[in-house]
CSV table of C-alpha atoms in Angstrom, one decimal:
chain,number,residue,atom,x,y,z
A,1,UNK,CA,86.4,111.6,101.5
A,2,UNK,CA,89.4,112.2,103.7
A,3,UNK,CA,90.8,111.5,107.1
A,4,UNK,CA,94.0,112.9,108.7
A,5,UNK,CA,96.6,110.2,109.6
A,6,UNK,CA,100.2,109.3,110.4
A,7,UNK,CA,101.9,106.4,108.5
A,8,UNK,CA,101.9,103.8,111.3
A,9,UNK,CA,98.2,104.2,111.9
A,10,UNK,CA,97.5,103.9,108.2
A,11,UNK,CA,98.0,100.2,108.6
A,12,UNK,CA,94.9,100.1,110.8
A,13,UNK,CA,92.9,102.0,108.2
A,14,UNK,CA,94.1,99.8,105.4
A,15,UNK,CA,93.0,96.8,107.3
A,16,UNK,CA,89.6,98.5,107.9
A,17,UNK,CA,89.1,98.9,104.2
A,18,UNK,CA,90.4,95.5,103.0
A,19,UNK,CA,89.8,93.2,105.9
A,20,UNK,CA,92.3,90.9,104.3
A,21,UNK,CA,95.4,89.3,105.7
A,22,UNK,CA,96.5,89.4,109.3
A,23,UNK,CA,95.6,92.5,111.3
A,24,UNK,CA,98.6,94.7,112.2
A,25,UNK,CA,100.2,94.8,115.6
A,26,UNK,CA,98.8,97.7,117.5
A,27,UNK,CA,98.5,98.3,121.3
A,28,UNK,CA,95.3,99.1,123.3
A,29,UNK,CA,96.7,102.6,123.8
A,30,UNK,CA,97.3,103.2,120.1
A,31,UNK,CA,93.9,102.0,119.0
A,32,UNK,CA,92.1,104.1,121.7
A,33,UNK,CA,94.1,107.2,120.7
A,34,UNK,CA,93.2,106.6,117.1
A,35,UNK,CA,89.5,106.2,117.9
A,36,UNK,CA,89.3,109.3,120.1
A,37,UNK,CA,91.0,111.4,117.5
A,38,UNK,CA,88.2,110.4,115.0
A,39,UNK,CA,85.7,111.6,117.5
A,40,UNK,CA,87.3,114.9,118.7
A,41,UNK,CA,89.8,116.1,116.1
A,42,UNK,CA,87.6,117.9,113.5
A,43,UNK,CA,90.6,118.6,111.2
A,44,UNK,CA,91.2,114.9,110.7
A,45,UNK,CA,88.3,114.6,108.2
A,46,UNK,CA,87.7,116.2,104.9
A,47,UNK,CA,84.4,115.5,103.2
A,48,UNK,CA,81.9,116.8,100.7
A,49,UNK,CA,79.1,115.2,102.7
A,50,UNK,CA,78.4,116.1,106.3
A,51,UNK,CA,76.9,112.7,107.1
A,52,UNK,CA,80.3,111.0,106.5
A,53,UNK,CA,81.8,112.8,109.4
A,54,UNK,CA,78.8,112.1,111.6
A,55,UNK,CA,78.8,108.4,110.7
A,56,UNK,CA,82.6,108.1,111.4
A,57,UNK,CA,82.3,109.7,114.8
A,58,UNK,CA,79.3,107.6,115.7
A,59,UNK,CA,81.1,104.4,114.7
A,60,UNK,CA,84.3,105.5,116.5
A,61,UNK,CA,82.3,105.9,119.7
A,62,UNK,CA,80.9,102.4,119.4
A,63,UNK,CA,84.4,101.0,118.6
A,64,UNK,CA,85.7,102.8,121.7
A,65,UNK,CA,83.0,101.2,123.9
A,66,UNK,CA,83.8,97.8,122.5
A,67,UNK,CA,87.5,98.3,123.1
A,68,UNK,CA,87.0,99.3,126.7
A,69,UNK,CA,84.8,96.4,127.5
A,70,UNK,CA,86.6,93.7,125.5
A,71,UNK,CA,90.1,93.7,126.9
A,72,UNK,CA,91.8,94.1,130.2
A,73,UNK,CA,95.4,93.9,129.0
A,74,UNK,CA,98.1,96.4,129.6
A,75,UNK,CA,97.8,99.5,127.4
A,76,UNK,CA,101.2,98.8,125.9
A,77,UNK,CA,100.3,95.2,124.9
A,78,UNK,CA,99.4,94.3,121.4
A,79,UNK,CA,95.7,93.5,120.9
A,80,UNK,CA,94.7,90.0,119.9
A,81,UNK,CA,93.6,89.9,116.3
A,82,UNK,CA,90.1,88.8,117.1
A,83,UNK,CA,89.7,91.6,119.7
A,84,UNK,CA,91.0,94.2,117.2
A,85,UNK,CA,88.6,93.1,114.5
A,86,UNK,CA,85.6,93.0,116.9
A,87,UNK,CA,86.4,96.5,118.2
A,88,UNK,CA,86.8,98.0,114.8
A,89,UNK,CA,83.8,96.3,113.2
A,90,UNK,CA,81.6,99.5,113.4
A,91,UNK,CA,84.2,101.5,111.5
A,92,UNK,CA,84.9,98.7,109.1
A,93,UNK,CA,81.3,98.8,107.8
A,94,UNK,CA,81.8,102.4,106.7
A,95,UNK,CA,85.3,102.1,105.4
A,96,UNK,CA,84.6,99.0,103.3
A,97,UNK,CA,82.1,100.9,101.2
A,98,UNK,CA,85.2,102.5,99.5
A,99,UNK,CA,87.1,100.7,96.9
A,100,UNK,CA,90.4,102.7,97.0
A,101,UNK,CA,92.5,104.2,99.8
A,102,UNK,CA,94.9,107.0,98.9
A,103,UNK,CA,97.7,107.9,101.3
A,104,UNK,CA,99.9,110.9,100.4
A,105,UNK,CA,103.3,110.7,102.2
A,106,UNK,CA,106.2,113.1,102.6
A,107,UNK,CA,108.3,115.3,104.8
A,108,UNK,CA,107.3,118.7,106.1
A,109,UNK,CA,108.8,120.7,103.3
A,110,UNK,CA,106.3,118.7,101.0
A,111,UNK,CA,103.2,119.9,103.0
A,112,UNK,CA,101.8,122.3,100.5
A,113,UNK,CA,101.9,119.9,97.5
A,114,UNK,CA,100.6,117.0,99.5
A,115,UNK,CA,97.7,119.0,100.9
A,116,UNK,CA,96.6,120.0,97.4
A,117,UNK,CA,96.9,116.5,96.2
A,118,UNK,CA,95.0,115.1,99.2
A,119,UNK,CA,92.2,117.6,98.9
A,120,UNK,CA,91.7,116.9,95.3
A,121,UNK,CA,91.7,113.2,95.8
A,122,UNK,CA,89.3,113.5,98.7
A,123,UNK,CA,86.8,115.5,96.7
A,124,UNK,CA,86.8,113.1,93.7
A,125,UNK,CA,83.1,112.6,93.2
A,126,UNK,CA,81.4,109.2,92.9
A,127,UNK,CA,84.4,107.0,92.6
A,128,UNK,CA,84.6,105.3,96.0
A,129,UNK,CA,87.9,106.9,96.9
A,130,UNK,CA,88.9,107.5,100.6
A,131,UNK,CA,91.9,109.8,101.1
A,132,UNK,CA,94.0,110.0,104.3
A,133,UNK,CA,95.2,113.6,104.7
A,134,UNK,CA,98.9,113.2,105.5
A,135,UNK,CA,100.7,113.8,108.8
A,136,UNK,CA,104.1,115.0,107.7
A,137,UNK,CA,107.5,113.8,109.0
A,138,UNK,CA,110.6,115.7,110.1
A,139,UNK,CA,113.1,115.2,107.3
A,140,UNK,CA,115.8,114.1,109.8
A,141,UNK,CA,113.7,111.5,111.6
A,142,UNK,CA,113.7,107.8,111.0
A,143,UNK,CA,110.4,106.2,110.1
A,144,UNK,CA,109.3,102.8,111.3
A,145,UNK,CA,106.1,100.8,110.6
A,146,UNK,CA,105.2,97.4,112.0
A,147,UNK,CA,103.5,94.9,109.7
A,148,UNK,CA,103.4,97.2,106.6
A,149,UNK,CA,101.5,96.2,103.5
A,150,UNK,CA,103.4,96.2,100.2
A,151,UNK,CA,102.7,99.8,99.4
A,152,UNK,CA,103.8,101.2,102.8
A,153,UNK,CA,106.9,98.9,102.6
A,154,UNK,CA,107.8,100.2,99.2
A,155,UNK,CA,107.3,103.8,100.2
A,156,UNK,CA,109.7,103.4,103.1
A,157,UNK,CA,112.3,101.7,100.9
A,158,UNK,CA,111.9,104.6,98.4
A,159,UNK,CA,112.0,107.4,100.9
A,160,UNK,CA,114.5,109.3,98.7
A,161,UNK,CA,111.6,109.6,96.1
A,162,UNK,CA,109.2,111.3,98.5
A,163,UNK,CA,106.8,113.1,98.2
A,164,UNK,CA,104.4,110.5,96.8
A,165,UNK,CA,101.3,108.5,97.5
A,166,UNK,CA,100.3,104.9,98.4
A,167,UNK,CA,97.3,103.4,96.8
A,168,UNK,CA,95.5,100.5,98.5
A,169,UNK,CA,92.7,98.6,96.9
A,170,UNK,CA,89.9,96.9,98.9
A,171,UNK,CA,91.3,93.5,98.0
A,172,UNK,CA,94.6,94.4,99.8
A,173,UNK,CA,96.9,95.1,96.8
A,174,UNK,CA,98.9,98.3,97.2
A,175,UNK,CA,101.6,100.3,95.5
A,176,UNK,CA,103.7,103.5,96.1
A,177,UNK,CA,104.1,106.1,93.3
A,178,UNK,CA,106.1,109.4,93.3
A,179,UNK,CA,103.8,112.4,93.5
A,180,UNK,CA,103.7,113.5,89.8
A,181,UNK,CA,103.0,109.9,88.7
A,182,UNK,CA,100.5,109.5,91.5
A,183,UNK,CA,98.6,112.6,90.4
A,184,UNK,CA,98.5,111.3,86.7
A,185,UNK,CA,97.2,107.9,87.8
A,186,UNK,CA,94.6,109.4,90.1
A,187,UNK,CA,93.2,111.6,87.3
A,188,UNK,CA,93.1,108.7,84.9
A,189,UNK,CA,91.1,106.7,87.5
A,190,UNK,CA,88.7,109.7,88.1
A,191,UNK,CA,88.2,110.3,84.3
A,192,UNK,CA,87.6,106.6,83.6
A,193,UNK,CA,83.8,107.3,83.8
A,194,UNK,CA,83.2,104.2,85.9
A,195,UNK,CA,80.6,104.6,88.7
A,196,UNK,CA,83.0,103.0,91.3
A,197,UNK,CA,86.4,101.5,91.7
A,198,UNK,CA,86.9,98.6,89.4
A,199,UNK,CA,89.8,96.6,91.0
A,200,UNK,CA,91.2,95.1,87.9
A,201,UNK,CA,91.1,98.3,85.8
A,202,UNK,CA,92.3,100.4,88.7
A,203,UNK,CA,95.3,98.1,89.4
A,204,UNK,CA,96.1,98.1,85.7
A,205,UNK,CA,96.2,101.9,85.7
A,206,UNK,CA,98.3,102.1,88.8
A,207,UNK,CA,100.9,99.7,87.5
A,208,UNK,CA,101.4,101.1,84.0
A,209,UNK,CA,105.0,101.5,83.3
A,210,UNK,CA,106.1,104.8,84.8
A,211,UNK,CA,107.4,107.4,82.4
A,212,UNK,CA,110.6,108.5,84.1
A,213,UNK,CA,111.2,112.3,84.1
A,214,UNK,CA,114.6,111.7,85.7
A,215,UNK,CA,117.1,109.0,86.1
A,216,UNK,CA,115.8,106.5,88.8
A,217,UNK,CA,117.9,106.2,91.9
A,218,UNK,CA,120.3,103.3,92.0
A,219,UNK,CA,119.7,101.2,95.1
A,220,UNK,CA,122.0,98.5,96.3
A,221,UNK,CA,120.5,95.5,98.0
A,222,UNK,CA,122.2,93.6,100.9
A,223,UNK,CA,120.8,90.3,102.3
A,224,UNK,CA,121.5,89.7,106.0
A,225,UNK,CA,121.4,86.0,107.1
A,226,UNK,CA,122.4,84.6,110.5
A,227,UNK,CA,122.4,81.5,112.7
A,228,UNK,CA,122.0,78.9,110.0
A,229,UNK,CA,123.1,76.0,112.2
A,230,UNK,CA,123.7,73.8,109.2
A,231,UNK,CA,124.4,70.2,109.9
A,232,UNK,CA,121.0,69.7,111.6
A,233,UNK,CA,118.0,68.0,110.1
A,234,UNK,CA,116.0,71.2,110.6
A,235,UNK,CA,118.4,73.2,108.6
A,236,UNK,CA,118.5,70.6,105.8
A,237,UNK,CA,114.7,70.7,105.5
A,238,UNK,CA,114.4,74.5,105.6
A,239,UNK,CA,117.2,75.7,103.3
A,240,UNK,CA,115.3,75.0,100.0
A,241,UNK,CA,112.4,77.0,101.3
A,242,UNK,CA,114.6,79.9,102.3
A,243,UNK,CA,116.5,79.9,99.0
A,244,UNK,CA,113.3,79.8,97.0
A,245,UNK,CA,112.0,83.0,98.8
A,246,UNK,CA,115.2,84.9,98.1
A,247,UNK,CA,114.3,85.2,94.5
A,248,UNK,CA,111.8,87.9,95.4
A,249,UNK,CA,114.6,90.2,96.3
A,250,UNK,CA,116.8,89.9,93.2
A,251,UNK,CA,119.2,91.3,92.3
A,252,UNK,CA,121.4,91.0,95.5
A,253,UNK,CA,124.6,93.0,95.6
A,254,UNK,CA,125.9,91.4,98.8
A,255,UNK,CA,125.1,88.7,101.2
A,256,UNK,CA,126.2,88.9,104.9
A,257,UNK,CA,126.1,85.9,107.3
A,258,UNK,CA,126.7,87.0,110.9
A,259,UNK,CA,127.8,83.7,112.5
A,260,UNK,CA,126.7,80.3,113.6
A,261,UNK,CA,127.2,79.0,110.1
A,262,UNK,CA,127.1,75.4,111.3
A,263,UNK,CA,125.7,73.8,114.4
A,264,UNK,CA,129.0,72.2,115.6
A,265,UNK,CA,132.6,72.5,114.5
A,266,UNK,CA,132.6,69.2,112.6
A,267,UNK,CA,133.8,68.5,109.1
A,268,UNK,CA,130.3,67.3,107.9
A,269,UNK,CA,128.6,70.4,109.3
A,270,UNK,CA,131.2,72.6,107.5
A,271,UNK,CA,130.5,70.7,104.3
A,272,UNK,CA,126.8,71.3,104.6
A,273,UNK,CA,127.5,75.0,105.0
A,274,UNK,CA,129.8,75.0,101.9
A,275,UNK,CA,126.9,73.4,99.9
A,276,UNK,CA,124.5,76.1,101.1
A,277,UNK,CA,126.9,78.9,100.1
A,278,UNK,CA,127.2,77.4,96.7
A,279,UNK,CA,123.4,77.7,96.3
A,280,UNK,CA,123.5,81.3,97.7
A,281,UNK,CA,126.0,82.3,95.0
A,282,UNK,CA,123.3,81.8,92.4
A,283,UNK,CA,121.7,85.0,93.8
A,284,UNK,CA,124.8,87.2,93.8
A,285,UNK,CA,128.0,87.6,91.9
A,286,UNK,CA,130.1,88.3,95.0
A,287,UNK,CA,131.3,86.0,97.8
A,288,UNK,CA,129.3,86.3,101.0
A,289,UNK,CA,130.7,88.5,103.8
A,290,UNK,CA,130.9,85.9,106.6
A,291,UNK,CA,131.9,86.1,110.3
A,292,UNK,CA,132.0,83.1,112.7
A,293,UNK,CA,129.8,82.5,115.7
A,294,UNK,CA,130.2,80.5,118.9
A,295,UNK,CA,128.7,77.3,117.4
A,296,UNK,CA,131.4,77.4,114.6
A,297,UNK,CA,134.2,77.1,117.3
A,298,UNK,CA,132.7,75.4,120.4
A,299,UNK,CA,130.9,72.1,120.8
A,300,UNK,CA,127.2,72.9,121.1
A,301,UNK,CA,128.2,76.6,121.1
A,302,UNK,CA,129.6,76.4,124.7
A,303,UNK,CA,133.0,76.4,126.2
A,304,UNK,CA,134.3,76.5,129.7
A,305,UNK,CA,137.9,77.7,129.9
A,306,UNK,CA,139.6,75.3,127.5
A,307,UNK,CA,136.8,72.7,127.4
A,308,UNK,CA,134.5,72.6,124.4
A,309,UNK,CA,136.6,74.5,122.0
A,310,UNK,CA,137.5,73.0,118.6
A,311,UNK,CA,138.9,75.4,116.0
A,312,UNK,CA,140.1,73.2,113.2
A,313,UNK,CA,137.0,73.7,111.1
A,314,UNK,CA,137.4,77.4,111.5
A,315,UNK,CA,140.9,77.3,110.2
A,316,UNK,CA,139.6,75.7,107.0
A,317,UNK,CA,136.7,78.1,106.7
A,318,UNK,CA,137.0,81.0,104.3
A,319,UNK,CA,135.5,83.7,106.4
A,320,UNK,CA,135.9,87.5,106.0
A,321,UNK,CA,138.7,89.0,107.9
A,322,UNK,CA,139.2,92.6,108.7
A,323,UNK,CA,137.9,94.9,106.0
A,324,UNK,CA,135.9,94.1,102.8
A,325,UNK,CA,135.0,97.0,100.6
A,326,UNK,CA,133.3,97.4,97.3
A,327,UNK,CA,133.8,100.5,95.2
A,328,UNK,CA,130.9,99.6,92.9
A,329,UNK,CA,128.2,99.5,95.6
A,330,UNK,CA,130.1,101.9,97.9
A,331,UNK,CA,129.9,99.6,100.9
A,332,UNK,CA,132.6,98.8,103.4
A,333,UNK,CA,132.3,95.9,105.9
A,334,UNK,CA,134.3,95.8,109.1
A,335,UNK,CA,134.4,92.1,110.1
A,336,UNK,CA,135.0,90.7,113.6
A,337,UNK,CA,135.3,87.3,115.2
A,338,UNK,CA,133.5,87.9,118.6
A,339,UNK,CA,133.5,84.1,119.4
A,340,UNK,CA,137.3,83.8,119.4
A,341,UNK,CA,137.3,84.1,123.2
A,342,UNK,CA,134.7,83.9,126.0
A,343,UNK,CA,133.3,81.3,128.3
A,344,UNK,CA,129.9,79.6,127.9
A,345,UNK,CA,128.2,81.3,124.9
A,346,UNK,CA,129.7,84.7,125.6
A,347,UNK,CA,131.8,86.7,123.2
A,348,UNK,CA,134.0,89.8,122.9
A,349,UNK,CA,136.0,91.8,120.4
A,350,UNK,CA,139.5,92.3,121.7
A,351,UNK,CA,141.6,95.5,121.4
A,352,UNK,CA,143.9,93.5,119.2
A,353,UNK,CA,141.1,92.8,116.7
A,354,UNK,CA,140.1,96.4,116.7
A,355,UNK,CA,143.7,97.5,116.1
A,356,UNK,CA,144.1,95.1,113.2
A,357,UNK,CA,140.9,96.1,111.5
A,358,UNK,CA,141.6,99.8,112.0
A,359,UNK,CA,145.1,99.3,110.6
A,360,UNK,CA,143.7,97.6,107.5
A,361,UNK,CA,141.2,100.4,107.0
A,362,UNK,CA,143.7,103.2,107.3
A,363,UNK,CA,146.1,101.4,104.9
A,364,UNK,CA,143.5,100.9,102.2
A,365,UNK,CA,142.0,104.4,102.7
A,366,UNK,CA,145.2,106.4,102.3
A,367,UNK,CA,143.7,108.4,99.4
A,368,UNK,CA,140.2,108.7,100.9
A,369,UNK,CA,139.0,106.1,98.4
A,370,UNK,CA,136.3,104.9,100.9
A,371,UNK,CA,134.8,108.3,101.4
A,372,UNK,CA,131.0,108.1,100.9
A,373,UNK,CA,130.9,104.4,101.6
A,374,UNK,CA,128.2,102.9,103.9
A,375,UNK,CA,130.3,101.6,106.8
A,376,UNK,CA,128.9,98.4,108.2
A,377,UNK,CA,130.3,96.4,111.2
A,378,UNK,CA,129.6,92.7,111.1
A,379,UNK,CA,129.8,90.7,114.3
A,380,UNK,CA,128.1,87.6,115.8
A,381,UNK,CA,127.3,88.6,119.4
A,382,UNK,CA,124.8,91.4,120.2
A,383,UNK,CA,126.4,94.6,121.5
A,384,UNK,CA,123.1,95.6,123.3
A,385,UNK,CA,121.5,93.4,126.0
A,386,UNK,CA,118.0,92.0,125.6
A,387,UNK,CA,115.9,94.0,125.9
A,388,UNK,CA,117.6,97.3,125.5
A,389,UNK,CA,115.9,100.5,126.8
A,390,UNK,CA,116.0,102.1,123.3
A,391,UNK,CA,115.0,99.0,121.4
A,392,UNK,CA,112.1,98.8,118.9
A,393,UNK,CA,110.6,95.3,119.3
A,394,UNK,CA,110.4,93.5,116.0
A,395,UNK,CA,109.0,90.3,117.4
A,396,UNK,CA,108.4,89.0,120.9
A,397,UNK,CA,111.6,88.3,123.0
A,398,UNK,CA,112.8,84.8,123.7
A,399,UNK,CA,114.5,85.1,127.1
A,400,UNK,CA,114.5,84.1,130.7
A,401,UNK,CA,116.0,85.6,133.9
A,402,UNK,CA,119.8,85.2,133.9
A,403,UNK,CA,120.1,84.1,130.3
A,404,UNK,CA,121.7,87.3,129.1
A,405,UNK,CA,124.7,86.7,131.4
A,406,UNK,CA,125.5,83.4,129.6
A,407,UNK,CA,125.3,84.9,126.1
A,408,UNK,CA,126.5,88.5,126.4
A,409,UNK,CA,129.1,90.5,124.6
A,410,UNK,CA,131.4,91.4,127.5
A,411,UNK,CA,133.1,94.4,126.0
A,412,UNK,CA,130.2,95.8,124.1
A,413,UNK,CA,130.6,99.5,125.1
A,414,UNK,CA,134.2,99.7,123.9
A,415,UNK,CA,133.2,98.0,120.7
A,416,UNK,CA,130.4,100.5,120.1
A,417,UNK,CA,132.7,103.4,120.9
A,418,UNK,CA,135.2,102.2,118.4
A,419,UNK,CA,132.5,101.9,115.8
A,420,UNK,CA,131.3,105.4,116.5
A,421,UNK,CA,134.8,106.8,116.2
A,422,UNK,CA,135.2,105.0,112.8
A,423,UNK,CA,131.9,106.6,111.5
A,424,UNK,CA,130.2,103.2,111.2
A,425,UNK,CA,126.5,103.7,110.7
A,426,UNK,CA,125.2,100.2,110.8
A,427,UNK,CA,126.0,97.1,113.0
A,428,UNK,CA,124.8,93.7,111.9
A,429,UNK,CA,124.7,90.8,114.3
A,430,UNK,CA,123.0,87.5,115.1
A,431,UNK,CA,123.4,85.1,118.1
A,432,UNK,CA,120.0,85.4,119.9
A,433,UNK,CA,117.7,84.1,117.2
A,434,UNK,CA,115.6,87.2,117.6
A,435,UNK,CA,115.2,90.0,115.0
A,436,UNK,CA,115.8,93.4,116.6
A,437,UNK,CA,116.5,97.0,116.0
A,438,UNK,CA,118.3,99.5,118.2
A,439,UNK,CA,119.0,103.1,117.3
A,440,UNK,CA,121.5,104.8,119.6
A,441,UNK,CA,123.7,107.9,119.8
A,442,UNK,CA,127.1,106.5,120.8
A,443,UNK,CA,130.0,108.6,122.1
A,444,UNK,CA,133.0,108.5,119.7
A,445,UNK,CA,135.6,108.7,122.5
A,446,UNK,CA,137.0,111.8,120.8
A,447,UNK,CA,137.3,115.3,122.4
A,448,UNK,CA,134.3,117.7,122.6
A,449,UNK,CA,131.8,114.9,123.5
A,450,UNK,CA,131.0,114.0,119.9
A,451,UNK,CA,128.4,111.3,119.2
A,452,UNK,CA,127.5,109.1,116.2
A,453,UNK,CA,124.1,107.7,115.5
A,454,UNK,CA,124.4,103.9,115.0
A,455,UNK,CA,121.7,101.6,113.9
A,456,UNK,CA,122.1,98.0,115.2
A,457,UNK,CA,120.2,95.3,113.3
A,458,UNK,CA,119.9,91.8,114.6
A,459,UNK,CA,118.9,88.9,112.4
A,460,UNK,CA,117.0,85.9,113.9
A,461,UNK,CA,117.8,82.4,112.7
A,462,UNK,CA,117.4,82.2,108.9
A,463,UNK,CA,116.7,78.4,108.9
A,464,UNK,CA,114.5,78.3,112.0
A,465,UNK,CA,117.0,76.6,114.4
A,466,UNK,CA,115.3,75.2,117.5
A,467,UNK,CA,111.8,75.7,116.0
A,468,UNK,CA,112.2,79.5,116.0
A,469,UNK,CA,110.6,81.5,113.2
A,470,UNK,CA,112.8,81.8,110.1
A,471,UNK,CA,114.1,85.3,109.3
A,472,UNK,CA,116.3,87.4,107.2
A,473,UNK,CA,116.8,91.2,106.7
A,474,UNK,CA,117.0,93.1,103.4
A,475,UNK,CA,118.9,96.4,103.5
A,476,UNK,CA,118.7,98.8,100.6
A,477,UNK,CA,121.3,101.6,100.2
A,478,UNK,CA,121.3,104.6,97.9
A,479,UNK,CA,124.9,105.9,97.8
A,480,UNK,CA,123.8,109.1,96.0
A,481,UNK,CA,121.3,110.2,98.6
A,482,UNK,CA,123.1,108.4,101.4
A,483,UNK,CA,119.8,106.9,102.6
A,484,UNK,CA,119.0,103.3,103.4
A,485,UNK,CA,116.2,101.1,104.8
A,486,UNK,CA,116.0,97.7,106.5
A,487,UNK,CA,113.1,95.3,105.9
A,488,UNK,CA,112.6,92.5,108.5
A,489,UNK,CA,111.3,89.4,106.8
A,490,UNK,CA,109.9,86.5,108.9
A,491,UNK,CA,108.1,83.2,108.3
A,492,UNK,CA,106.6,80.7,110.7
A,493,UNK,CA,108.8,77.5,111.0
A,494,UNK,CA,106.2,75.5,109.1
A,495,UNK,CA,106.9,77.5,105.9
A,496,UNK,CA,103.7,79.5,105.8
A,497,UNK,CA,105.6,82.2,103.9
A,498,UNK,CA,107.9,85.2,104.5
A,499,UNK,CA,106.3,88.6,105.1
A,500,UNK,CA,107.5,92.0,106.3
A,501,UNK,CA,107.1,92.5,110.0
A,502,UNK,CA,108.8,95.9,110.1
A,503,UNK,CA,110.5,98.4,107.9
A,504,UNK,CA,112.9,101.1,109.1
A,505,UNK,CA,113.7,104.0,106.8
A,506,UNK,CA,116.6,106.4,107.4
A,507,UNK,CA,116.2,110.0,106.2
A,508,UNK,CA,118.4,111.2,103.3
A,509,UNK,CA,121.0,113.4,104.9
A,510,UNK,CA,120.8,117.1,104.4
A,511,UNK,CA,117.2,117.2,103.2
A,512,UNK,CA,114.6,119.6,104.7
């Protein structure tokens, strides 16, 4: 059996089949559009049995009625989990009769191969397999999914291996496989002779060691932490939990910490930070790339003219200055101290800093040795206000009227223009304790009106300062295909466990 889909809506269908875990974040408008498409778009379904299509349309109509009567929220608001489950219950009864969901995925130039694969999978007789016929992506478009399961998350991380397929079992386990391997595993499942999908046997087939027909891509992994606020009781209690969870992302090629390393510029707080870094070094061979924040230089993070500043601990801190580059991973980090000046909790990057960093880059790149490197700017303050018009919300904002004026980066546009002129693709920051993602085309300041696409990634507070959720970001970079992804990981402050709340995948340049 098959339904046509796009990748973000597949999280809804996956939840319909498994019913396990927390439902994904979807708005009233998104759910209603999905339900109406099941009722009216005849090409969304591929079935050997006409009653399947009739049953789905009938259930979709009932779900639509429930949705319209159960909620009065704005159309762009996320549905409460209980409302979503109640509205989708009629469809869930149908979908949970299947044991395996197959989601082909790829770009538009993969359409023919994916349609053949999807059609064959959808027609597999008597095996409880439901196939979602793929909606295809423009090769040059970024792909984002909120609250992805493991298979969707892995597919976005491995976009340079598309086309492929995601397999999701009814118990919620999922995995991504490249298309050739996916076809082999699907045929093995179909030929198993079992009357339905046996979860243990199917999972074993899907996870057999993959016979590589080509050399697998080499991906480099970057961990982004921020706003540790070490020196507080909260940070002391939370750091073992954070460090234990980093083991899932080994190996780490680099660690970046974007400021507010300690809570106050005091010797005992700096010592707590140094102990933490010693523990982090167990996960990576390289020294962390570190920039300071306002709490590292100002009492309680605030200064007013000359009051509140205390820089002695900063002088003793070994933080990353200027340019840090690594030929092995082909990453180059442009490091800035945005908390060096500014009143209250504001920050800025002066022309003098930009000039020094630019001079260091040009000196070390005389023979174009840094060509092909992923260029990353690391700064504490956020270069876009909260919220930004072009922002993708990762979590709910924590703000109030007037707050932005006390925390802003005052020369943000000139900083971004400099980054665009230096071909910087990625900006990492902290400061606001809120994970965020902004993708923007920024003018380079050069003649002919040239622009550079810059992705700005904010990390929340990695140790849950002030009772906020704990968060970190994992960025994976493939220097060969020049593609990368960012995975936003969050845990409630009570240590419930880190999970992916959004994955953003960039397209490999030059494909399609």
